[in-house]
Amino acid sequence: MELGKILLSTILVNNYIFARFLGICPFFGVSSKMETSIGMGAAVTFVVTISSIITYFIQMLLDKFSIGYLQTIVFILVIAALVQFVEVAMKKISPTLYNALGVYLPLITTNCVVLGVAILNIQEKYTLIQTTVNAIGASLGFTLALVLMAGIREKLVIADVPEALEGFPIALVSAGLMSIAFLGFSGLI
């Protein structure tokens, strides 16, 4: 029951984009097309989940040797290594998606969702299973936000939008309205 609560909470109630406002840069950067949104969501899901598991064990070592002050640096190194792995794999597996994601793929390293999930897992004192479920839920919530925004932005291209709101301004308005809509899930948990 508790794992389901964590999963539902991170996907809908405490969505990292709409409730915590982490990961806004890739949210706006790659959400203009559905294909790139799904690709970025998959890449972030892999990196967040694996980095959360690895950082769980690293934190145990940092605590054992009383060097917790190195947490951020070590976590960023783990995340950077995983992103490099994803980048090389994606370049081989799907060059089209690799090119479509462009600069946003290496920027997963600095995506605050990835580091935020890893640090929040430690702060919440989650077990390994809870850490994994939280990471998967956060990733699914991130992907959901990207896909929803991509759907809206694809429709906005053909919509009759006032000239002053075309492009990024209407994307900001849409994101704000989506954030308000996600507030409706707050009563779930």
CSV table of C-alpha atoms in Angstrom, one decimal:
chain,number,residue,atom,x,y,z
A,1,MET,CA,0.0,0.0,0.0
A,2,GLU,CA,2.8,2.4,0.9
A,3,LEU,CA,4.6,1.7,-2.4
A,4,GLY,CA,1.5,2.5,-4.3
A,5,LYS,CA,1.1,5.7,-2.4
A,6,ILE,CA,4.7,6.7,-3.2
A,7,LEU,CA,4.1,5.9,-6.9
A,8,LEU,CA,0.8,7.7,-7.2
A,9,SER,CA,2.2,10.7,-5.3
A,10,THR,CA,5.2,11.2,-7.5
A,11,ILE,CA,3.3,10.8,-10.7
A,12,LEU,CA,0.3,13.0,-10.0
A,13,VAL,CA,0.3,14.7,-6.6
A,14,ASN,CA,3.9,15.8,-6.2
A,15,ASN,CA,4.8,15.8,-9.9
A,16,TYR,CA,8.4,17.1,-10.1
A,17,ILE,CA,7.4,19.5,-13.0
A,18,PHE,CA,4.1,20.8,-11.8
A,19,ALA,CA,4.4,20.7,-8.0
A,20,ARG,CA,8.1,20.9,-7.3
A,21,PHE,CA,9.1,22.9,-10.4
A,22,LEU,CA,12.2,20.8,-11.1
A,23,GLY,CA,13.2,20.0,-14.6
A,24,ILE,CA,11.6,23.0,-16.3
A,25,CYS,CA,14.4,23.5,-18.9
A,26,PRO,CA,14.0,20.1,-20.6
A,27,PHE,CA,10.2,20.4,-20.1
A,28,PHE,CA,10.1,23.4,-22.3
A,29,GLY,CA,13.0,22.5,-24.5
A,30,VAL,CA,11.9,19.1,-25.8
A,31,SER,CA,8.2,19.2,-25.4
A,32,SER,CA,7.4,20.7,-28.8
A,33,LYS,CA,7.2,17.2,-30.5
A,34,MET,CA,5.8,14.0,-29.2
A,35,GLU,CA,8.7,11.9,-30.4
A,36,THR,CA,11.3,13.9,-28.6
A,37,SER,CA,9.2,14.0,-25.4
A,38,ILE,CA,8.9,10.3,-25.3
A,39,GLY,CA,12.6,9.8,-26.1
A,40,MET,CA,13.6,12.3,-23.4
A,41,GLY,CA,11.2,10.7,-20.9
A,42,ALA,CA,12.7,7.2,-21.6
A,43,ALA,CA,16.2,8.5,-21.2
A,44,VAL,CA,15.4,10.4,-18.0
A,45,THR,CA,13.5,7.3,-16.6
A,46,PHE,CA,16.6,5.2,-17.1
A,47,VAL,CA,19.0,7.7,-15.6
A,48,VAL,CA,16.8,8.6,-12.6
A,49,THR,CA,16.1,5.0,-11.7
A,50,ILE,CA,19.6,3.7,-12.0
A,51,SER,CA,21.2,6.8,-10.4
A,52,SER,CA,18.8,6.6,-7.5
A,53,ILE,CA,19.7,2.9,-6.8
A,54,ILE,CA,23.4,3.6,-7.1
A,55,THR,CA,23.3,6.8,-5.0
A,56,TYR,CA,21.3,4.8,-2.3
A,57,PHE,CA,24.4,2.6,-1.8
A,58,ILE,CA,26.9,5.4,-2.2
A,59,GLN,CA,25.1,7.3,0.6
A,60,MET,CA,25.6,4.3,2.9
A,61,LEU,CA,29.3,4.6,2.2
A,62,LEU,CA,29.3,8.4,2.7
A,63,ASP,CA,27.5,7.9,6.0
A,64,LYS,CA,29.8,5.1,7.1
A,65,PHE,CA,32.9,7.2,6.6
A,66,SER,CA,31.2,10.4,7.8
A,67,ILE,CA,31.8,12.2,4.5
A,68,GLY,CA,28.3,13.2,3.8
A,69,TYR,CA,29.4,16.6,2.7
A,70,LEU,CA,30.6,15.0,-0.6
A,71,GLN,CA,27.0,13.9,-1.4
A,72,THR,CA,26.3,16.4,-4.1
A,73,ILE,CA,29.6,16.0,-5.9
A,74,VAL,CA,29.5,12.3,-5.9
A,75,PHE,CA,25.9,12.1,-7.0
A,76,ILE,CA,26.6,14.5,-9.9
A,77,LEU,CA,29.5,12.3,-11.0
A,78,VAL,CA,27.3,9.2,-10.9
A,79,ILE,CA,24.6,11.0,-12.9
A,80,ALA,CA,27.1,12.3,-15.5
A,81,ALA,CA,28.5,8.8,-16.0
A,82,LEU,CA,25.0,7.4,-16.6
A,83,VAL,CA,24.1,10.2,-19.0
A,84,GLN,CA,27.3,9.5,-21.0
A,85,PHE,CA,26.2,5.8,-21.2
A,86,VAL,CA,22.7,6.8,-22.4
A,87,GLU,CA,24.1,9.2,-24.9
A,88,VAL,CA,26.5,6.6,-26.5
A,89,ALA,CA,23.7,4.0,-26.5
A,90,MET,CA,21.1,6.3,-28.0
A,91,LYS,CA,23.6,7.4,-30.7
A,92,LYS,CA,24.0,3.8,-31.7
A,93,ILE,CA,20.4,2.6,-31.3
A,94,SER,CA,18.4,5.7,-32.5
A,95,PRO,CA,20.5,8.3,-34.3
A,96,THR,CA,17.4,10.1,-35.3
A,97,LEU,CA,16.2,10.6,-31.8
A,98,TYR,CA,19.8,11.4,-30.7
A,99,ASN,CA,19.9,14.2,-33.2
A,100,ALA,CA,16.3,15.4,-32.3
A,101,LEU,CA,17.2,15.7,-28.6
A,102,GLY,CA,20.3,17.6,-29.5
A,103,VAL,CA,21.8,19.5,-26.6
A,104,TYR,CA,19.1,18.4,-24.2
A,105,LEU,CA,20.4,14.9,-24.0
A,106,PRO,CA,23.8,15.8,-22.3
A,107,LEU,CA,21.9,18.3,-20.3
A,108,ILE,CA,20.2,15.4,-18.4
A,109,THR,CA,23.4,15.6,-16.3
A,110,THR,CA,22.3,19.0,-15.0
A,111,ASN,CA,18.6,18.2,-15.0
A,112,CYS,CA,17.6,19.0,-11.4
A,113,VAL,CA,15.0,16.2,-11.5
A,114,VAL,CA,17.7,13.6,-11.6
A,115,LEU,CA,19.7,15.1,-8.7
A,116,GLY,CA,16.5,16.1,-6.8
A,117,VAL,CA,15.1,12.6,-6.8
A,118,ALA,CA,18.4,11.1,-5.6
A,119,ILE,CA,18.7,13.7,-2.7
A,120,LEU,CA,15.0,13.5,-1.8
A,121,ASN,CA,15.2,9.7,-1.5
A,122,ILE,CA,18.0,10.1,1.1
A,123,GLN,CA,16.2,12.9,2.9
A,124,GLU,CA,12.9,10.9,3.1
A,125,LYS,CA,15.0,8.0,4.4
A,126,TYR,CA,13.5,5.6,1.9
A,127,THR,CA,14.5,1.9,1.7
A,128,LEU,CA,16.0,0.6,-1.5
A,129,ILE,CA,12.6,-0.6,-2.7
A,130,GLN,CA,10.9,2.7,-1.8
A,131,THR,CA,13.8,4.6,-3.5
A,132,THR,CA,13.3,2.6,-6.7
A,133,VAL,CA,9.5,3.1,-6.7
A,134,ASN,CA,10.0,6.8,-6.0
A,135,ALA,CA,12.5,7.1,-8.9
A,136,ILE,CA,10.2,5.3,-11.3
A,137,GLY,CA,7.2,7.4,-10.2
A,138,ALA,CA,9.1,10.6,-10.6
A,139,SER,CA,10.3,9.5,-14.0
A,140,LEU,CA,6.8,8.6,-15.1
A,141,GLY,CA,5.5,11.9,-13.8
A,142,PHE,CA,8.2,13.7,-15.7
A,143,THR,CA,7.4,11.8,-18.9
A,144,LEU,CA,3.7,12.4,-18.4
A,145,ALA,CA,4.3,16.1,-18.1
A,146,LEU,CA,6.5,16.1,-21.3
A,147,VAL,CA,3.9,14.1,-23.3
A,148,LEU,CA,1.0,16.2,-22.2
A,149,MET,CA,2.8,19.4,-23.0
A,150,ALA,CA,3.9,18.0,-26.4
A,151,GLY,CA,0.3,17.2,-27.2
A,152,ILE,CA,-0.7,20.7,-26.4
A,153,ARG,CA,2.1,22.4,-28.2
A,154,GLU,CA,1.5,20.3,-31.3
A,155,LYS,CA,-2.1,21.5,-31.3
A,156,LEU,CA,-1.1,25.1,-30.6
A,157,VAL,CA,1.0,25.2,-33.9
A,158,ILE,CA,-2.2,25.1,-35.9
A,159,ALA,CA,-4.4,27.0,-33.4
A,160,ASP,CA,-5.4,30.6,-33.8
A,161,VAL,CA,-3.2,32.1,-31.0
A,162,PRO,CA,-2.9,35.9,-30.6
A,163,GLU,CA,0.4,37.1,-32.1
A,164,ALA,CA,1.7,38.3,-28.8
A,165,LEU,CA,1.3,34.9,-27.3
A,166,GLU,CA,2.8,32.8,-30.1
A,167,GLY,CA,5.6,30.4,-29.3
A,168,PHE,CA,7.1,30.3,-25.8
A,169,PRO,CA,4.5,32.7,-24.1
A,170,ILE,CA,1.6,30.4,-24.8
A,171,ALA,CA,3.7,27.4,-23.7
A,172,LEU,CA,4.2,29.2,-20.4
A,173,VAL,CA,0.5,29.9,-20.0
A,174,SER,CA,-0.3,26.3,-20.9
A,175,ALA,CA,2.2,25.0,-18.4
A,176,GLY,CA,0.7,27.2,-15.7
A,177,LEU,CA,-2.8,25.9,-16.4
A,178,MET,CA,-1.5,22.4,-16.4
A,179,SER,CA,0.1,23.0,-13.0
A,180,ILE,CA,-3.2,24.3,-11.6
A,181,ALA,CA,-5.0,21.3,-13.1
A,182,PHE,CA,-2.5,18.9,-11.3
A,183,LEU,CA,-3.4,20.7,-8.0
A,184,GLY,CA,-6.7,18.8,-8.3
A,185,PHE,CA,-4.8,15.6,-7.6
A,186,SER,CA,-3.7,16.9,-4.2
A,187,GLY,CA,-6.7,15.3,-2.4
A,188,LEU,CA,-5.8,11.8,-3.7
A,189,ILE,CA,-3.2,11.2,-1.0
